[in-house]
Tab-separated table of C-alpha atoms in Angstrom:
chain	number	residue	atom	x	y	z
A	540	MET	CA	-11.915	16.342	14.841
A	541	PRO	CA	-9.087	14.382	15.705
A	542	ASN	CA	-7.717	15.763	19.107
A	543	PHE	CA	-3.848	17.145	18.659
A	544	LYS	CA	-1.999	19.793	19.039
A	545	THR	CA	-1.228	22.402	16.316
A	546	LEU	CA	1.119	26.144	16.941
A	547	ASP	CA	-2.521	27.771	18.011
A	548	ASP	CA	-1.690	26.078	21.372
A	549	LEU	CA	1.226	27.175	21.546
A	550	GLY	CA	2.488	30.162	23.770
A	551	GLU	CA	5.591	32.737	23.596
A	552	VAL	CA	8.087	30.986	21.999
A	553	THR	CA	10.826	33.984	21.790
A	554	GLY	CA	14.249	32.076	22.343
A	555	LYS	CA	12.647	28.189	22.233
A	556	VAL	CA	14.116	25.962	20.133
A	557	ALA	CA	11.901	24.432	18.249
A	558	LEU	CA	11.951	20.719	17.277
A	559	VAL	CA	10.289	20.051	13.522
A	560	ARG	CA	9.667	17.293	12.068
A	561	VAL	CA	9.445	17.617	8.154
A	562	ASP	CA	9.991	15.872	4.752
A	563	LEU	CA	12.445	16.793	2.427
A	564	ASN	CA	13.516	13.575	0.368
A	565	LEU	CA	13.146	15.864	-2.159
A	566	PRO	CA	13.251	13.803	-6.344
A	567	MET	CA	17.394	15.121	-7.372
A	568	ALA	CA	18.678	15.462	-10.357
A	569	GLU	CA	22.005	17.122	-11.162
A	570	GLY	CA	22.944	17.994	-8.274
A	571	ARG	CA	19.235	20.278	-7.234
A	572	ALA	CA	15.922	19.366	-6.620
A	573	SER	CA	13.336	18.333	-9.341
A	574	ASP	CA	10.221	19.183	-7.766
A	575	LEU	CA	10.061	21.451	-4.861
A	576	THR	CA	6.551	20.768	-3.102
A	577	ARG	CA	7.476	19.049	-0.013
A	578	VAL	CA	9.515	22.283	0.966
A	579	GLU	CA	6.677	24.565	-0.151
A	580	MET	CA	4.494	22.776	1.837
A	581	VAL	CA	6.076	22.968	5.358
A	582	LYS	CA	7.346	26.419	4.332
A	583	ASP	CA	3.826	27.890	6.375
A	584	THR	CA	5.475	26.145	9.486
A	585	ILE	CA	9.038	26.835	9.858
A	586	LEU	CA	8.353	30.999	8.727
A	587	GLU	CA	6.108	31.115	11.742
A	588	LEU	CA	8.050	30.078	14.068
A	589	ALA	CA	10.443	31.471	13.623
A	590	ASP	CA	9.118	35.267	12.756
A	591	LYS	CA	7.658	34.366	16.077
A	592	GLY	CA	11.640	34.397	17.962
A	593	ALA	CA	11.354	30.690	18.080
A	594	LYS	CA	14.672	29.141	17.184
A	595	VAL	CA	13.897	26.739	14.026
A	596	LEU	CA	15.960	23.434	14.014
A	597	LEU	CA	14.880	20.942	11.046
A	598	LEU	CA	14.797	17.923	11.430
A	599	ALA	CA	14.225	15.495	7.739
A	600	HIS	CA	15.394	11.650	6.708
A	601	PHE	CA	16.905	11.949	2.356
A	602	GLY	CA	17.329	9.090	0.853
A	603	ARG	CA	18.119	5.512	2.713
A	604	PRO	CA	21.136	5.274	4.417
A	605	ASN	CA	20.638	2.542	6.027
A	606	GLY	CA	22.141	3.829	9.969
A	607	ALA	CA	24.999	4.591	8.051
A	608	ARG	CA	26.874	8.272	6.849
A	609	SER	CA	27.022	9.319	3.410
A	610	SER	CA	28.268	12.010	1.836
A	611	VAL	CA	25.390	11.955	-0.555
A	612	LEU	CA	22.777	11.535	1.200
A	613	SER	CA	23.269	13.935	3.642
A	614	THR	CA	20.777	16.774	4.452
A	615	SER	CA	23.193	19.893	3.115
A	616	MET	CA	22.426	18.228	-0.210
A	617	VAL	CA	18.518	19.686	0.047
A	618	GLN	CA	19.712	22.903	1.416
A	619	GLY	CA	20.226	25.709	-0.992
A	620	ASP	CA	17.162	24.823	-1.937
A	621	VAL	CA	15.263	25.434	0.661
A	622	GLU	CA	16.426	28.386	1.339
A	623	ARG	CA	15.343	29.635	-2.061
A	624	VAL	CA	11.873	28.434	-1.177
A	625	LEU	CA	12.155	29.913	2.575
A	626	ASP	CA	14.179	32.882	0.776
A	627	ARG	CA	16.645	32.623	4.363
A	628	GLU	CA	19.975	31.095	4.868
A	629	ILE	CA	20.075	28.384	6.423
A	630	MET	CA	22.779	26.873	9.176
A	631	PHE	CA	23.544	23.881	8.021
A	632	ILE	CA	24.460	21.100	11.400
A	633	PRO	CA	26.009	18.338	10.706
A	634	GLU	CA	24.998	16.334	13.364
A	635	VAL	CA	21.742	15.635	15.171
A	636	SER	CA	22.498	15.435	19.027
A	637	GLY	CA	25.638	16.438	21.200
A	638	PRO	CA	27.620	19.189	21.713
A	639	VAL	CA	28.052	20.843	18.139
A	640	VAL	CA	24.655	21.014	18.033
A	641	ASP	CA	24.388	22.679	21.456
A	642	GLN	CA	26.845	25.082	19.552
A	643	SER	CA	25.313	25.826	16.625
A	644	ILE	CA	21.415	26.640	19.193
A	645	GLY	CA	24.434	29.425	20.964
A	646	ILE	CA	25.491	30.215	17.623
A	647	LEU	CA	21.555	30.656	16.139
A	648	GLY	CA	19.911	33.884	16.994
A	649	ASN	CA	15.880	34.229	17.695
A	650	GLY	CA	13.702	33.715	14.867
A	651	ASP	CA	16.984	31.614	12.723
A	652	ILE	CA	16.750	28.230	11.536
A	653	GLY	CA	19.058	25.345	10.899
A	654	LEU	CA	18.984	21.975	9.213
A	655	LEU	CA	20.036	19.113	11.383
A	656	ASP	CA	21.718	16.407	8.911
A	657	ASN	CA	20.053	12.697	7.718
A	658	VAL	CA	18.520	11.783	11.163
A	659	ARG	CA	18.799	7.993	8.966
A	660	PHE	CA	22.735	7.943	9.301
A	661	TRP	CA	22.054	6.983	12.557
A	662	PRO	CA	20.423	3.553	13.803
A	663	GLY	CA	19.101	4.879	16.354
A	664	GLU	CA	16.462	6.407	14.490
A	665	GLU	CA	15.040	3.980	12.654
A	666	ALA	CA	14.678	1.356	15.578
A	667	ASN	CA	12.792	4.055	17.192
A	668	ASP	CA	15.787	3.732	20.291
A	669	ALA	CA	15.026	5.791	23.273
A	670	ALA	CA	17.858	6.753	23.665
A	671	PHE	CA	19.019	7.868	20.420
A	672	ALA	CA	15.126	9.902	20.811
A	673	LYS	CA	15.931	11.573	23.704
A	674	SER	CA	19.827	12.687	22.790
A	675	ILE	CA	17.449	15.172	20.038
A	676	ALA	CA	14.711	16.157	22.929
A	677	ALA	CA	17.678	17.149	24.806
A	678	HIS	CA	18.249	20.280	22.950
A	679	GLY	CA	14.483	21.085	21.981
A	680	ASP	CA	11.836	22.659	24.349
A	681	PHE	CA	9.055	21.486	22.222
A	682	TYR	CA	8.146	19.420	19.195
A	683	VAL	CA	5.870	20.054	16.378
A	684	ASN	CA	5.693	17.301	13.479
A	685	ASP	CA	5.364	18.591	9.686
A	686	ALA	CA	5.448	15.111	8.183
A	687	PHE	CA	2.632	13.236	7.585
A	688	SER	CA	3.824	11.254	4.905
A	689	ALA	CA	6.534	9.796	7.042
A	690	ALA	CA	3.814	9.136	9.887
A	691	HIS	CA	3.944	5.707	8.971
A	692	ARG	CA	7.088	5.074	10.081
A	693	ALA	CA	7.801	5.189	14.176
A	694	HIS	CA	10.958	6.391	14.223
A	695	GLY	CA	12.880	8.416	16.603
A	696	SER	CA	11.819	11.838	14.995
A	697	THR	CA	8.482	10.705	13.721
A	698	GLU	CA	7.090	8.638	16.832
A	699	GLY	CA	9.710	8.764	19.522
A	700	LEU	CA	9.706	12.747	20.081
A	701	ALA	CA	6.521	13.153	20.618
A	702	HIS	CA	6.281	11.374	23.694
A	703	LEU	CA	9.530	13.465	24.931
A	704	LEU	CA	8.239	17.042	24.287
A	705	PRO	CA	5.328	18.941	24.241
A	706	ALA	CA	3.677	17.875	20.540
A	707	TYR	CA	2.000	19.436	18.480
A	708	ALA	CA	0.543	19.637	14.663
A	709	GLY	CA	2.979	21.881	11.727
A	710	ARG	CA	0.406	23.523	9.636
A	711	ALA	CA	0.564	21.049	6.712
A	712	MET	CA	0.193	18.234	9.051
A	713	GLU	CA	-3.190	20.179	10.307
A	714	ARG	CA	-4.490	20.192	7.014
A	715	GLU	CA	-3.589	17.262	6.443
A	716	LEU	CA	-5.447	15.548	9.187
A	717	THR	CA	-8.898	17.984	8.971
A	718	ALA	CA	-9.148	16.799	5.517
A	719	LEU	CA	-8.359	13.272	5.729
A	720	ASP	CA	-11.018	13.245	8.975
A	721	ALA	CA	-12.980	14.954	6.856
A	722	ALA	CA	-13.033	12.171	4.059
A	723	LEU	CA	-13.314	8.962	6.185
A	724	GLY	CA	-12.773	9.774	10.055
A	725	ASN	CA	-16.767	11.891	9.918
A	726	PRO	CA	-17.525	12.219	6.495
A	727	GLU	CA	-21.005	13.691	4.863
A	728	ALA	CA	-21.988	10.450	3.474
A	729	PRO	CA	-23.019	10.108	0.540
A	730	VAL	CA	-19.443	8.995	0.533
A	731	ALA	CA	-18.124	7.413	-2.902
A	732	ALA	CA	-14.807	6.437	-3.007
A	733	VAL	CA	-12.603	6.115	-6.455
A	734	VAL	CA	-9.449	3.102	-6.434
A	735	GLY	CA	-8.055	2.480	-9.384
A	736	GLY	CA	-4.162	1.703	-10.310
A	737	ALA	CA	-2.833	-1.642	-11.613
A	738	LYS	CA	-3.426	-3.974	-9.196
A	739	VAL	CA	-5.687	-5.791	-7.198
A	740	SER	CA	-2.654	-7.003	-4.740
A	741	THR	CA	-1.419	-3.594	-4.054
A	742	LYS	CA	-4.717	-2.343	-2.517
A	743	LEU	CA	-6.681	-4.697	-1.410
A	744	ALA	CA	-6.061	-4.066	2.302
A	745	VAL	CA	-7.774	0.218	1.550
A	746	LEU	CA	-10.450	-2.286	-0.525
A	747	GLU	CA	-11.777	-4.229	2.398
A	748	ASN	CA	-11.847	-1.114	5.074
A	749	LEU	CA	-13.571	0.901	2.287
A	750	VAL	CA	-16.211	-1.431	1.377
A	751	GLY	CA	-17.363	-0.654	5.108
A	752	LYS	CA	-17.247	2.749	5.220
A	753	VAL	CA	-18.651	3.865	2.142
A	754	GLN	CA	-21.853	3.974	0.049
A	755	HIS	CA	-19.969	4.421	-3.447
A	756	LEU	CA	-16.766	2.034	-4.910
A	757	ILE	CA	-16.139	3.216	-8.409
A	758	ILE	CA	-12.557	0.359	-9.645
A	759	GLY	CA	-10.980	1.593	-12.599
A	760	GLY	CA	-7.335	0.964	-13.719
A	761	GLY	CA	-6.504	-2.580	-13.477
A	762	MET	CA	-8.088	-3.515	-10.945
A	763	ALA	CA	-10.628	-3.269	-12.630
A	764	ASN	CA	-10.257	-6.123	-14.829
A	765	THR	CA	-9.536	-8.251	-12.145
A	766	PHE	CA	-13.094	-7.781	-10.691
A	767	LEU	CA	-14.898	-8.421	-13.944
A	768	ALA	CA	-13.069	-11.497	-14.569
A	769	ALA	CA	-14.589	-12.629	-10.746
A	770	ARG	CA	-18.065	-11.277	-12.675
A	771	GLY	CA	-17.307	-13.889	-15.709
A	772	VAL	CA	-15.625	-11.799	-17.937
A	773	ASP	CA	-13.776	-12.550	-20.943
A	774	VAL	CA	-11.090	-9.427	-20.656
A	775	GLY	CA	-8.859	-10.924	-23.285
A	776	ASN	CA	-5.332	-9.853	-23.435
A	777	SER	CA	-6.154	-6.955	-20.871
A	778	LEU	CA	-3.740	-7.102	-17.531
A	779	CYS	CA	-5.352	-9.201	-14.795
A	780	GLU	CA	-4.496	-11.165	-11.365
A	781	HIS	CA	-6.450	-14.299	-11.949
A	782	ASP	CA	-5.302	-15.646	-9.358
A	783	LEU	CA	-7.439	-13.100	-7.319
A	784	THR	CA	-10.973	-13.247	-8.546
A	785	ASP	CA	-12.253	-15.419	-5.373
A	786	THR	CA	-11.131	-12.628	-3.476
A	787	ALA	CA	-12.915	-9.980	-5.573
A	788	ASN	CA	-15.379	-11.688	-5.289
A	789	ALA	CA	-15.936	-11.797	-1.634
A	790	ILE	CA	-15.138	-8.023	-1.582
A	791	MET	CA	-18.322	-7.972	-3.246
A	792	ASP	CA	-20.072	-9.600	-0.929
A	793	LYS	CA	-18.714	-7.748	1.429
A	794	ALA	CA	-20.395	-4.945	-0.017
A	795	ASP	CA	-23.251	-6.396	-0.896
A	796	HIS	CA	-23.686	-7.132	3.031
A	797	ALA	CA	-22.148	-3.311	4.029
A	798	GLY	CA	-24.702	-1.878	1.528
A	799	CYS	CA	-22.330	0.101	-0.922
A	800	THR	CA	-22.040	-0.485	-4.272
A	801	VAL	CA	-19.352	-1.613	-6.316
A	802	HIS	CA	-18.989	0.149	-9.792
A	803	LEU	CA	-17.302	-1.771	-12.597
A	804	PRO	CA	-16.734	-0.237	-16.028
A	805	TYR	CA	-19.996	-1.555	-18.931
A	806	ASP	CA	-17.651	-0.310	-21.756
A	807	VAL	CA	-14.141	-0.103	-22.107
A	808	ALA	CA	-11.337	1.633	-24.562
A	809	VAL	CA	-9.196	-1.149	-25.890
A	810	ALA	CA	-5.995	-1.794	-27.948
A	811	THR	CA	-4.439	-4.532	-28.843
A	812	GLU	CA	-0.639	-2.486	-28.364
A	813	PHE	CA	-0.043	-0.095	-25.370
A	814	ALA	CA	0.984	2.892	-27.108
A	815	ALA	CA	-0.120	6.605	-27.625
A	816	ASN	CA	-3.736	7.111	-30.330
A	817	PRO	CA	-3.547	3.905	-31.729
A	818	GLN	CA	-5.237	2.682	-35.210
A	819	SER	CA	-6.717	-0.964	-33.187
A	820	LEU	CA	-8.189	1.599	-30.550
A	821	ARG	CA	-11.989	0.948	-30.048
A	822	ILE	CA	-14.732	1.195	-27.748
A	823	CYS	CA	-16.687	-1.263	-26.611
A	824	ASN	CA	-18.852	-3.277	-24.300
A	825	VAL	CA	-16.822	-4.997	-21.658
A	826	HIS	CA	-18.513	-8.774	-23.367
A	827	GLU	CA	-16.981	-7.785	-26.653
A	828	VAL	CA	-13.501	-7.983	-25.597
A	829	ALA	CA	-11.462	-9.664	-28.119
A	830	SER	CA	-8.849	-12.370	-26.869
A	831	TYR	CA	-5.873	-10.420	-28.597
A	832	GLU	CA	-7.441	-6.807	-27.376
A	833	MET	CA	-6.299	-4.798	-23.918
A	834	ILE	CA	-8.399	-2.474	-21.925
A	835	LEU	CA	-6.998	0.352	-21.524
A	836	ASP	CA	-9.364	2.601	-20.385
A	837	VAL	CA	-13.263	3.458	-19.216
A	838	GLY	CA	-15.167	3.571	-21.669
A	839	PRO	CA	-17.088	7.579	-22.877
A	840	LEU	CA	-20.553	6.132	-20.910
A	841	ALA	CA	-19.604	4.329	-18.483
A	842	ALA	CA	-17.423	7.778	-17.364
A	843	GLU	CA	-20.299	9.587	-17.207
A	844	ALA	CA	-22.461	7.214	-15.270
A	845	LEU	CA	-19.578	7.580	-12.917
A	846	ALA	CA	-19.612	10.777	-12.817
A	847	ASP	CA	-23.571	10.807	-12.241
A	848	VAL	CA	-22.727	9.308	-9.434
A	849	LEU	CA	-20.339	11.866	-7.825
A	850	LYS	CA	-23.341	14.384	-7.638
A	851	THR	CA	-25.399	12.328	-5.611
A	852	CYS	CA	-22.285	12.222	-3.347
A	853	ARG	CA	-21.191	14.667	-0.337
A	854	THR	CA	-17.541	13.650	-0.001
A	855	LEU	CA	-15.049	12.151	-2.211
A	856	VAL	CA	-12.037	9.996	-1.588
A	857	TRP	CA	-9.680	9.142	-4.851
A	858	ASN	CA	-6.071	6.609	-4.766
A	859	GLY	CA	-5.672	5.856	-8.710
A	860	PRO	CA	-6.290	6.916	-12.022
A	861	MET	CA	-9.306	5.286	-13.950
A	862	GLY	CA	-7.345	4.088	-16.962
A	863	ALA	CA	-4.049	3.920	-19.322
A	864	PHE	CA	-3.586	7.493	-18.152
A	865	GLU	CA	0.454	8.817	-19.276
A	866	ILE	CA	-0.539	7.859	-22.607
A	867	GLU	CA	-3.251	9.792	-24.496
A	868	PRO	CA	-6.723	8.871	-25.226
A	869	PHE	CA	-6.657	6.756	-22.076
A	870	ASP	CA	-6.538	9.223	-20.059
A	871	ALA	CA	-10.132	10.248	-20.688
A	872	ALA	CA	-11.572	8.887	-18.150
A	873	THR	CA	-9.301	10.201	-16.012
A	874	VAL	CA	-9.830	13.654	-16.440
A	875	ALA	CA	-13.462	13.587	-16.964
A	876	LEU	CA	-14.201	12.143	-13.558
A	877	ALA	CA	-10.902	14.302	-12.253
A	878	LYS	CA	-12.953	17.227	-13.730
A	879	THR	CA	-16.200	17.104	-12.755
A	880	ALA	CA	-15.261	15.923	-9.004
A	881	ALA	CA	-13.782	19.481	-9.350
A	882	ALA	CA	-16.637	20.794	-10.716
A	883	LEU	CA	-18.475	19.146	-7.614
A	884	THR	CA	-16.213	20.888	-5.123
A	885	GLN	CA	-16.621	24.604	-6.205
A	886	GLU	CA	-19.634	24.809	-6.236
A	887	GLY	CA	-19.940	23.456	-2.529
A	888	SER	CA	-22.164	20.382	-3.160
A	889	LEU	CA	-18.285	17.691	-2.683
A	890	ILE	CA	-15.862	17.739	-0.411
A	891	SER	CA	-12.500	15.877	-2.364
A	892	VAL	CA	-9.584	14.549	-0.759
A	893	CYS	CA	-6.860	13.205	-3.432
A	894	GLY	CA	-3.829	11.283	-2.186
A	895	GLY	CA	-0.636	8.478	-3.548
A	896	GLY	CA	1.408	9.162	-6.131
A	897	ASP	CA	-0.393	8.180	-9.271
A	898	THR	CA	-3.210	10.187	-8.440
A	899	VAL	CA	-1.336	13.530	-7.590
A	900	ALA	CA	0.531	12.667	-11.312
A	901	ALA	CA	-2.937	12.562	-12.526
A	902	LEU	CA	-4.822	15.093	-10.322
A	903	ALA	CA	-2.241	17.859	-12.542
A	904	HIS	CA	-2.440	15.352	-15.773
A	905	ALA	CA	-6.595	16.946	-15.406
A	906	GLY	CA	-5.769	20.482	-14.385
A	907	VAL	CA	-7.695	20.298	-11.311
A	908	THR	CA	-4.990	20.036	-8.310
A	909	ASP	CA	-5.973	23.070	-7.374
A	910	THR	CA	-9.904	22.358	-7.417
A	911	VAL	CA	-10.331	19.854	-5.345
A	912	THR	CA	-10.851	20.243	-1.854
A	913	TYR	CA	-7.331	19.161	-1.000
A	914	VAL	CA	-4.449	16.235	-2.480
A	915	SER	CA	-2.664	14.676	-0.642
A	916	SER	CA	1.222	14.503	-1.873
A	917	ALA	CA	2.202	11.336	0.652
A	918	GLY	CA	2.444	7.860	-0.929
A	919	GLY	CA	2.854	4.844	2.256
A	920	ALA	CA	0.914	6.914	4.582
A	921	PHE	CA	-2.344	7.636	2.345
A	922	LEU	CA	-2.426	3.886	2.302
A	923	GLU	CA	-2.173	3.107	4.950
A	924	TRP	CA	-4.390	5.591	5.823
A	925	MET	CA	-6.789	4.331	3.711
A	926	GLU	CA	-5.833	0.963	5.636
A	927	GLY	CA	-8.116	1.805	8.153
A	928	LYS	CA	-4.032	1.084	10.316
A	929	THR	CA	-3.308	3.638	12.801
A	930	LEU	CA	-0.724	5.516	11.831
A	931	PRO	CA	2.474	5.904	14.645
A	932	GLY	CA	3.185	9.439	14.454
A	933	VAL	CA	-0.434	11.428	14.163
A	934	ALA	CA	-1.021	9.302	17.259
A	935	ALA	CA	1.810	9.971	18.759
A	936	LEU	CA	0.962	13.324	18.514
A	937	GLN	CA	-3.172	12.736	19.550
A	938	GLY	CA	-0.671	11.895	23.145
């Protein structure tokens, strides 16, 4: 297991000030958050600290104000949404340091919660300026990071503070790091990775890292077309990065030397237009794609064979859909594979860790979000972790 302290390592916290970094960068519609998942994720940490008598100060960013105040990017915009999820009143504090914060801490009772303004209003945040981090740290007794989704940023509130105060992982961060360790840190072999999405170019570093760590690499989505083209398959009018076929071949060679089997579809769903249930839809062998057709999903035979691969594995890490899952029937392979992964997880034979924006949406569409082992809502941080990069916010917690 990665070496970091959790809330279980905290002593008596009554009356102490907890600086808690959370992700409240919520999608908005008509002045309200349209998705409260990120608040739900940090609810446990906030309420646990408050119920133990700490004065909880929430640190968060909201949008990209580029180091300047903006009324529409104040965290006060999401105060009501946070209050609804926590079922507690929160004090909004329009600063992150200085006399106003001092006065607010004096007003807060033990167990009360304050929401500081957008840390990105100050240029020192994104610059990870030591003086800026110190000005915030001056108000706290300890620091808790519960924002894995911001852990790939070396910012004042994600990395700097962890070096200035006793630092702990919040419950959401703890769950995330435990799941990621089980998926690629110290996984049970054999390990399968599903990597999908439109373009190889966005996932090059992921693929190059994974071939040395997993036994089965399953490639889907538009990316698979580039790998098929590299193998000499005519992919017709499909989305394909023909300029990356040499790179795809190099990845397959590296996989071969590492003892990793790369799985590409051998039957596919094709159509002449990208539309729901098109009349031109047909299933064919990859070598039978016409010049005017587009590959839009993995075919049923390949999907069944991939399900059989998962049945031989103990661990699965998944990032990206198998096809154009937003439009039926090109969601078929993604849904079928997701349901297999969920069933194997439920029977206890597979640890399944999934993440990335499209992946979260695809698993929700398949109805398996609650039946896989772990779903990470972090986009960039999850991808950088899959690339094998060190995440500054996590490394800082590990001291």
